[in-house]
Coordinates of C-alpha atoms in Angstrom, one line a residue:
X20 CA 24.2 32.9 -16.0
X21 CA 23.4 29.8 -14.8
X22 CA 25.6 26.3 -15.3
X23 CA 24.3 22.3 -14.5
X24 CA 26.4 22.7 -11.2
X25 CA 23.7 26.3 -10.3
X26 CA 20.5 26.9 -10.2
X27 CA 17.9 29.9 -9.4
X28 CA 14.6 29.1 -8.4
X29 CA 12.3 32.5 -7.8
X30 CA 8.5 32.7 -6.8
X31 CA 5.7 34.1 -4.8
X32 CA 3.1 32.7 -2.5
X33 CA 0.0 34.2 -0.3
X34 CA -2.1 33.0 2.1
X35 CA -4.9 33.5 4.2
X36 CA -5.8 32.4 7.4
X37 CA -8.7 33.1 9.6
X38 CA -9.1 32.6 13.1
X39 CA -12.4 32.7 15.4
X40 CA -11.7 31.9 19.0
X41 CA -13.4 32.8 22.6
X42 CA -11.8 32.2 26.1
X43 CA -14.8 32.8 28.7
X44 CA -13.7 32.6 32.4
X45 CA -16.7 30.8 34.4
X46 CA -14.6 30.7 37.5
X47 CA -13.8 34.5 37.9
X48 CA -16.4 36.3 36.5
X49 CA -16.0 39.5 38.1
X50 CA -13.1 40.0 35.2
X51 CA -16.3 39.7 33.2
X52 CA -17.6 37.1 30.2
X53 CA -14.8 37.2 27.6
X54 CA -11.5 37.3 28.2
X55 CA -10.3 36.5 24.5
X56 CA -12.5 36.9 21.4
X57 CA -11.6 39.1 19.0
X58 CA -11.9 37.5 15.4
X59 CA -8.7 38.0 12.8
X60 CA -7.6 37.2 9.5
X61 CA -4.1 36.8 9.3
X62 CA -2.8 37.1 5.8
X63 CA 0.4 37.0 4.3
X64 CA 1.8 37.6 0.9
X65 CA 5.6 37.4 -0.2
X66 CA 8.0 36.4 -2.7
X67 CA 11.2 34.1 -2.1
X68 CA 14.3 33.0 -4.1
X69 CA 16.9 30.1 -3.7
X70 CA 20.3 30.1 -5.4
X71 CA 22.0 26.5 -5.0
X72 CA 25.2 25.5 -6.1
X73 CA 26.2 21.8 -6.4
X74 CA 30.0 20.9 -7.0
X75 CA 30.0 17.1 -8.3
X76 CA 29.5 15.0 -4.5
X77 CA 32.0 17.0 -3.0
X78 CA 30.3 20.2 -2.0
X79 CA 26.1 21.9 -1.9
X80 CA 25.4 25.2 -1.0
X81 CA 21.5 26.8 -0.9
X82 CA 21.3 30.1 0.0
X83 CA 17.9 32.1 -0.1
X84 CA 15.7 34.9 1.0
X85 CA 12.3 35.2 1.4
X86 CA 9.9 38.4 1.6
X87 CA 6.3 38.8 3.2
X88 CA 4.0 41.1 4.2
X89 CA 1.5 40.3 6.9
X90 CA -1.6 42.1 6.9
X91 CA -2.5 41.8 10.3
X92 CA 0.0 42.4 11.9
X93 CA 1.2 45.3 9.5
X94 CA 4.9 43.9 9.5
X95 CA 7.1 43.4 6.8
X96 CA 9.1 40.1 7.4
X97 CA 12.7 39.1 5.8
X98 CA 13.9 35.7 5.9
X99 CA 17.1 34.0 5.2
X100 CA 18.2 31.1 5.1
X101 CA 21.3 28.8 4.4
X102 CA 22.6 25.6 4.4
X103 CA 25.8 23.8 3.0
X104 CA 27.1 19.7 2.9
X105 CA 30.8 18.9 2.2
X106 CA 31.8 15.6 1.8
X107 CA 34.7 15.7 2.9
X108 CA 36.2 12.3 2.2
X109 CA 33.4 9.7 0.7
X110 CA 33.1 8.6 4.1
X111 CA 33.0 12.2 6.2
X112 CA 30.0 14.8 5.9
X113 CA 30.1 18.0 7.4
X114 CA 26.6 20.3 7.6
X115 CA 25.8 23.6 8.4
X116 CA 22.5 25.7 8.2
X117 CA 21.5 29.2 9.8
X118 CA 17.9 30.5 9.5
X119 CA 15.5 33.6 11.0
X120 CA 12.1 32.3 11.2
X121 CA 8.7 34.3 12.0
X122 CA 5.7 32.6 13.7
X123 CA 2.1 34.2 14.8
X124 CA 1.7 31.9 18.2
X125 CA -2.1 30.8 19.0
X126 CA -2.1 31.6 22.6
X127 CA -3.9 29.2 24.0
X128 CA -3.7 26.0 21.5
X129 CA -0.1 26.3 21.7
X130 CA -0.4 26.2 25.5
X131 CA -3.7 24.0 25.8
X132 CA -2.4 23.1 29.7
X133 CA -3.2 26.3 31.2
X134 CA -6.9 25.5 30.4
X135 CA -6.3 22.6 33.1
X136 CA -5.0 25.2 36.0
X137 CA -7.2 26.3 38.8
X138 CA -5.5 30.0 38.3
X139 CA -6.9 32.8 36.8
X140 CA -5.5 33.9 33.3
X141 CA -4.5 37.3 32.7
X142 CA -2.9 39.5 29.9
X143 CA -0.8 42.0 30.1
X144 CA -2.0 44.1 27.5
X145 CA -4.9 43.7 25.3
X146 CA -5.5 40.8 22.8
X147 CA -5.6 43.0 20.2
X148 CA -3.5 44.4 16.9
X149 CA -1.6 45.8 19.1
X150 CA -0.2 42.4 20.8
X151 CA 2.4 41.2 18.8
X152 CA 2.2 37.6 18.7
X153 CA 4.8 37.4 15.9
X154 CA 7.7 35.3 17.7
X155 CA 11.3 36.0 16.0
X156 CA 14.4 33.2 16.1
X157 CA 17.1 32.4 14.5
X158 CA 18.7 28.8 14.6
X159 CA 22.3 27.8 13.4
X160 CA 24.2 24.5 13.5
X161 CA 25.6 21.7 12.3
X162 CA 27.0 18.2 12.8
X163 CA 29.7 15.4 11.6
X164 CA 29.2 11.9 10.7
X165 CA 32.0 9.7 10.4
X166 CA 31.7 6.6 8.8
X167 CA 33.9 3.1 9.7
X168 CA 34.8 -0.1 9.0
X169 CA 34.5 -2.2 11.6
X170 CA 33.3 -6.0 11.8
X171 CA 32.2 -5.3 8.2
X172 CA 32.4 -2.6 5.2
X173 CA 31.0 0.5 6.4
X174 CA 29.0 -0.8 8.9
X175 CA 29.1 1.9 11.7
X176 CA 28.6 5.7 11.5
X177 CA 29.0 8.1 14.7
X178 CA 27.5 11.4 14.2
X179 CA 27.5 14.7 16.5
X180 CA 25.3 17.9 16.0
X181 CA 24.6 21.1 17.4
X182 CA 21.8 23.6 17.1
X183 CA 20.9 27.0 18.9
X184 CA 17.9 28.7 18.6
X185 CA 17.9 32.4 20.0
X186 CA 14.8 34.1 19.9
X187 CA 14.6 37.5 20.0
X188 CA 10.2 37.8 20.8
X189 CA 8.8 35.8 22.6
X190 CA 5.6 35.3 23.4
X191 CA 6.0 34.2 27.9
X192 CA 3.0 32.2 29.1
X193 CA 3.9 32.9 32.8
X194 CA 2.5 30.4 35.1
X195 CA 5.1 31.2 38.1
X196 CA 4.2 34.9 37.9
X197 CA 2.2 34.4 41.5
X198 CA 0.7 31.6 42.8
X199 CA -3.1 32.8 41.7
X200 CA -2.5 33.9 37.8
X201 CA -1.4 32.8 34.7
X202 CA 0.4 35.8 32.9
X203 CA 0.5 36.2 29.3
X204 CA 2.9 38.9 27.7
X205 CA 5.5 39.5 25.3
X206 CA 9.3 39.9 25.8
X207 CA 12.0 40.4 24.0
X208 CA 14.5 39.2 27.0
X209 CA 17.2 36.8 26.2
X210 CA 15.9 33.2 25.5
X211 CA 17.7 30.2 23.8
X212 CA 18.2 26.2 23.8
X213 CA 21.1 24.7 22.8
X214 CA 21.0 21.0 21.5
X215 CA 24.0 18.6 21.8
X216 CA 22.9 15.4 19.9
X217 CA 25.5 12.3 20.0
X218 CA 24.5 9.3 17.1
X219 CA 26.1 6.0 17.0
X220 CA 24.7 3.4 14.1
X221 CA 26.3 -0.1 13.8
X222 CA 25.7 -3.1 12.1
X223 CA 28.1 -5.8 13.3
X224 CA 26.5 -8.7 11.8
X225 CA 23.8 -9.0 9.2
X226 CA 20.5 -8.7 10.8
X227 CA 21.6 -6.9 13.8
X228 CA 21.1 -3.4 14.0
X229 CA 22.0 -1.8 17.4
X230 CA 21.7 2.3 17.6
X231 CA 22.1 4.8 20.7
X232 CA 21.9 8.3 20.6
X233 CA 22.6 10.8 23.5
X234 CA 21.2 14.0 23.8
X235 CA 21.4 17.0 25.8
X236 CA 19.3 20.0 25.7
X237 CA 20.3 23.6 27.5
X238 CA 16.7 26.1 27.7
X239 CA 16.3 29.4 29.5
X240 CA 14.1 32.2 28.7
X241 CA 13.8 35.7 30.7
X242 CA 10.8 35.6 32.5
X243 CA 9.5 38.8 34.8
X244 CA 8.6 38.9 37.7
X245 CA 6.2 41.0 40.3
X246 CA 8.3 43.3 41.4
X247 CA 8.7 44.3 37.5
X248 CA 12.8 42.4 37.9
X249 CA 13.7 40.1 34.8
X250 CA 15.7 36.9 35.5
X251 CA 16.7 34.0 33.4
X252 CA 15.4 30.8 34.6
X253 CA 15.6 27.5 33.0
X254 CA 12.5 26.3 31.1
X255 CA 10.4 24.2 32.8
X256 CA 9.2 20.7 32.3
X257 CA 12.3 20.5 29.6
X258 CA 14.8 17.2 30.3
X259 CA 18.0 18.1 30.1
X260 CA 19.0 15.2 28.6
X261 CA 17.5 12.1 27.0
X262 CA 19.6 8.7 25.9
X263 CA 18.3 5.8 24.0
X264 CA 20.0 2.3 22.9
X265 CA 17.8 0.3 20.1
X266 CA 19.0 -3.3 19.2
X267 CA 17.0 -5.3 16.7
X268 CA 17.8 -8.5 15.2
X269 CA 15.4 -10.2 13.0
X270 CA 16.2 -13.7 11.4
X271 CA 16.0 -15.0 7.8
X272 CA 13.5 -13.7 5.4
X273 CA 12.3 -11.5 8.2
X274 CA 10.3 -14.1 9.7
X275 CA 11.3 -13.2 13.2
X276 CA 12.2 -9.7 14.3
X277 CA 13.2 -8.8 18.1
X278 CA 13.2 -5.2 18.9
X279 CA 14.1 -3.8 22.6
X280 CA 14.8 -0.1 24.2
X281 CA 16.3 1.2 26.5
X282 CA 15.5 5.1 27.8
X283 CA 16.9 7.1 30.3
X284 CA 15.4 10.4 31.4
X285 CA 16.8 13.0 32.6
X286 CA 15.5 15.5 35.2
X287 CA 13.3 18.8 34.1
X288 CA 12.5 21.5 36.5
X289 CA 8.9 21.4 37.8
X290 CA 7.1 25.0 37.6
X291 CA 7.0 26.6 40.9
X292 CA 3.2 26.9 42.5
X293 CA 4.3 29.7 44.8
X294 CA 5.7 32.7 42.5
X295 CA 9.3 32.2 44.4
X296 CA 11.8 30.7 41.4
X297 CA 13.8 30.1 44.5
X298 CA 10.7 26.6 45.2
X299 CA 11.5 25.0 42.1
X300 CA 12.0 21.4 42.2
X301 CA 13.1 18.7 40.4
X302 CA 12.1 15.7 38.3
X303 CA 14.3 12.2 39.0
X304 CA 15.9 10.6 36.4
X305 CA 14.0 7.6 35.4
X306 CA 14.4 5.0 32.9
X307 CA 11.8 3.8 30.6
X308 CA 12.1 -0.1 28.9
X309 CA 9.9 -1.3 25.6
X310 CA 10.5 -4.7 24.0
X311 CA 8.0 -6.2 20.8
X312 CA 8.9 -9.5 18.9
X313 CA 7.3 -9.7 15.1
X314 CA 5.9 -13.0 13.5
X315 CA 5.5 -12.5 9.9
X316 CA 3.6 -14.6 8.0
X317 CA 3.3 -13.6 4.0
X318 CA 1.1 -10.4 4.0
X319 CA 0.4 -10.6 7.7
X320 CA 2.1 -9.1 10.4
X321 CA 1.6 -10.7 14.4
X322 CA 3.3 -8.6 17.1
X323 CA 3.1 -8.7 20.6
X324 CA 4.9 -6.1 22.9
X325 CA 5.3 -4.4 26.1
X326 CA 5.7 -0.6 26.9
X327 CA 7.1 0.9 30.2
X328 CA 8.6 -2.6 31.2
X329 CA 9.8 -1.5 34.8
X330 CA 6.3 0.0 35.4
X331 CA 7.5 3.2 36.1
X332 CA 5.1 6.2 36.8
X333 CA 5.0 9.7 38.0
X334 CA 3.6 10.5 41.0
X335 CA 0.5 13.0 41.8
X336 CA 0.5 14.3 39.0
X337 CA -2.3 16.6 39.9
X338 CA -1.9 19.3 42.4
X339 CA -4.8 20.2 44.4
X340 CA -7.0 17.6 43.1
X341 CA -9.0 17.5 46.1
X342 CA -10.2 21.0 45.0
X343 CA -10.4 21.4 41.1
X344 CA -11.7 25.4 41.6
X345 CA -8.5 26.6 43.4
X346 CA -5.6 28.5 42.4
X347 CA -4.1 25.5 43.3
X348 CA -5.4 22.9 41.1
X349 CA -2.4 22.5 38.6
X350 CA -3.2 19.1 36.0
X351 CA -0.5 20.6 33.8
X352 CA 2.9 19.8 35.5
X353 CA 3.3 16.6 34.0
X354 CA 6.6 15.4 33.4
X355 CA 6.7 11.4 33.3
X356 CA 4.2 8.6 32.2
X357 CA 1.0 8.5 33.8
X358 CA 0.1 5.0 32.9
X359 CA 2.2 1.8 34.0
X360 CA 2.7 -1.6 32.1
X361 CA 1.4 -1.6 28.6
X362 CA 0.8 -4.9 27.0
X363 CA -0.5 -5.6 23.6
X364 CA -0.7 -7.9 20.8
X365 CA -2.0 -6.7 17.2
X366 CA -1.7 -7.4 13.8
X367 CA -1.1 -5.9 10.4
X368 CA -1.3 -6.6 6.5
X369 CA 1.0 -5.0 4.3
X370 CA -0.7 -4.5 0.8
X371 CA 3.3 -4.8 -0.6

């Protein structure tokens, strides 16, 4: 029984993917032509349903659960899902959501920078059925906005959320297994990222926008190692934290509008070339400037602009370049801009 305040929506979907790839390795070929080819279909068929529950503006809750089958990988998959919004007061929001999520990972697109390594790439066990590629997380959060009155009505909000994704399989593209090969296996060690996210929006006079954000991200994942030993590193080429300040101003009518960033990265850990966790290093904290100004004119938009400001650029950002065949040759540790000073000038028309 269902009232306007409840609702039940049911279904079922299927779909169908196939998937033709080869991986030849020219530079060892003693480990023979073909390294990856085997052809796959990976089809899945399910059912779902969603109950939501709405009370006036004061309170939502969805709550669902959803059913597949997939073919390939002969696994029968459950997942639910949830979220919920209370307003508090009109002027305080509280969220929540938890999830479980499945995805089949595509080894090498979803890791297209091993392809630019000197090192030789080796799996663990066979690309086959039998390698379960099927990655399992669940992610739960939340956050708070808080709205005030400040200069005007309304006119700032401050906002905090949290998320934590803990997968449970993984799928561990290993480039610090040794410092000749690039191993690929599964794991179901402990890996997560937790996200800290700080928001503040204000308005203090008409026109002027300013926004900053803060952001702070904690990843590790269990990696193994040669001796066969697990250990929980931090994820490499991750920042542990990012800040931003917008301000924009634009004048009457629109005619002029300013817009200028400020970014401040912070440091990620560089993958170690040597197999020893004990090498990695460190990226610096950099910052990173943009500025544009607008000139609109009817249906015609003139901007002219400037990215990277300070010039700022990372440097050698490819190992071994003087030898492109070695284990050594790493183009895929790249954790800052490559180019300097961007300036341009364009123009757009806006059909409304």
């Amino acid at each position: 029984y269902f009232t306007p305040r409840s609702s039940l929506v049911s279904g079922i979907s299927a779909s169908s993917r196939w998937v033709k790839e080869r991986l030849t390795d020219w530079v060892q070929p003693t480990m023979g032509d073909n390294l990856l080819t085997p052809n796959r279909n990976e089809s899945e068929a399910g059912a779902y349903t969603e109950y939501t529950f709405n009370l006036k503006d004061k309170l939502s809750v969805v709550a669902g659960i959803r059913y597949d089958y997939a073919f390939y990988f002969r696994k029968h998959l459950f997942t639910p899902r949830g979220h919920i919004k209370w307003n508090i007061t009109p002027t305080t929001v509280l969220r929540g959501s938890a999830g479980l999520g499945y995805r089949p990972t595509d080894i090498i697109t979803d890791n297209i920078g091993i392809m630019a390594t000197g090192r030789r790439i080796v799996f663990d066990a066979p690309f086959d059925r039998t390698f379960d590629r099927m990655e399992r997380a669940l992610t739960a959060g939340g956050s708070f906005a808080q709205t005030f009155s400040t200069i005007d009505y309304q006119d700032m909000t401050i906002s905090f959320d949290y998320f934590r994704t803990q997968l449970y399989h993984s799928v561990i593209v290993d480039q610090e297994y040794d410092a000749n090969n690039i191993h690929i296996y599964t794991t179901d060690g402990k890996s997560y990222t937790n996200t800290y996210q700080a928001d503040l929006s204000w308005t203090p006079a008409e026109r002027l926008d300013i926004f900053a954000t803060f952001r702070y991200t904690d990843s590790k994942y269990t990696i193994t190692r040669a001796d066969g030993t697990q250990q929980l590193v931090e994820r490499p080429l991750v920042s542990r934290f990012k800040t931003l300040l917008n301000i924009q101003y634009a004048t009457r009518m629109r005619k002029w509008t300013f817009d200028v960033t400020a970014q401040l990265n912070g440091k990620s850990r560089i993958p170690t070339q040597t197999g020893n966790i004990e090498d990695s290093e460190f990226s610096p904290i950099y910052p990173m400037f943009f500025a544009q100004v607008t000139r609109k004119i009817k249906m015609w938009d003139i901007y002219l602009g400037c990215e990277n400001i300070a010039g700022f650029r990372q440097d050698n950002p490819i190992l071994g370049a003087d030898n492109p065949y070695s284990p050594a040759f790493n183009s895929a540790c790249v954790w800052g801009p490559l180019m300097g000073r961007k300036i341009y000038i364009g123009i757009r028309f806006n059909l409304y």
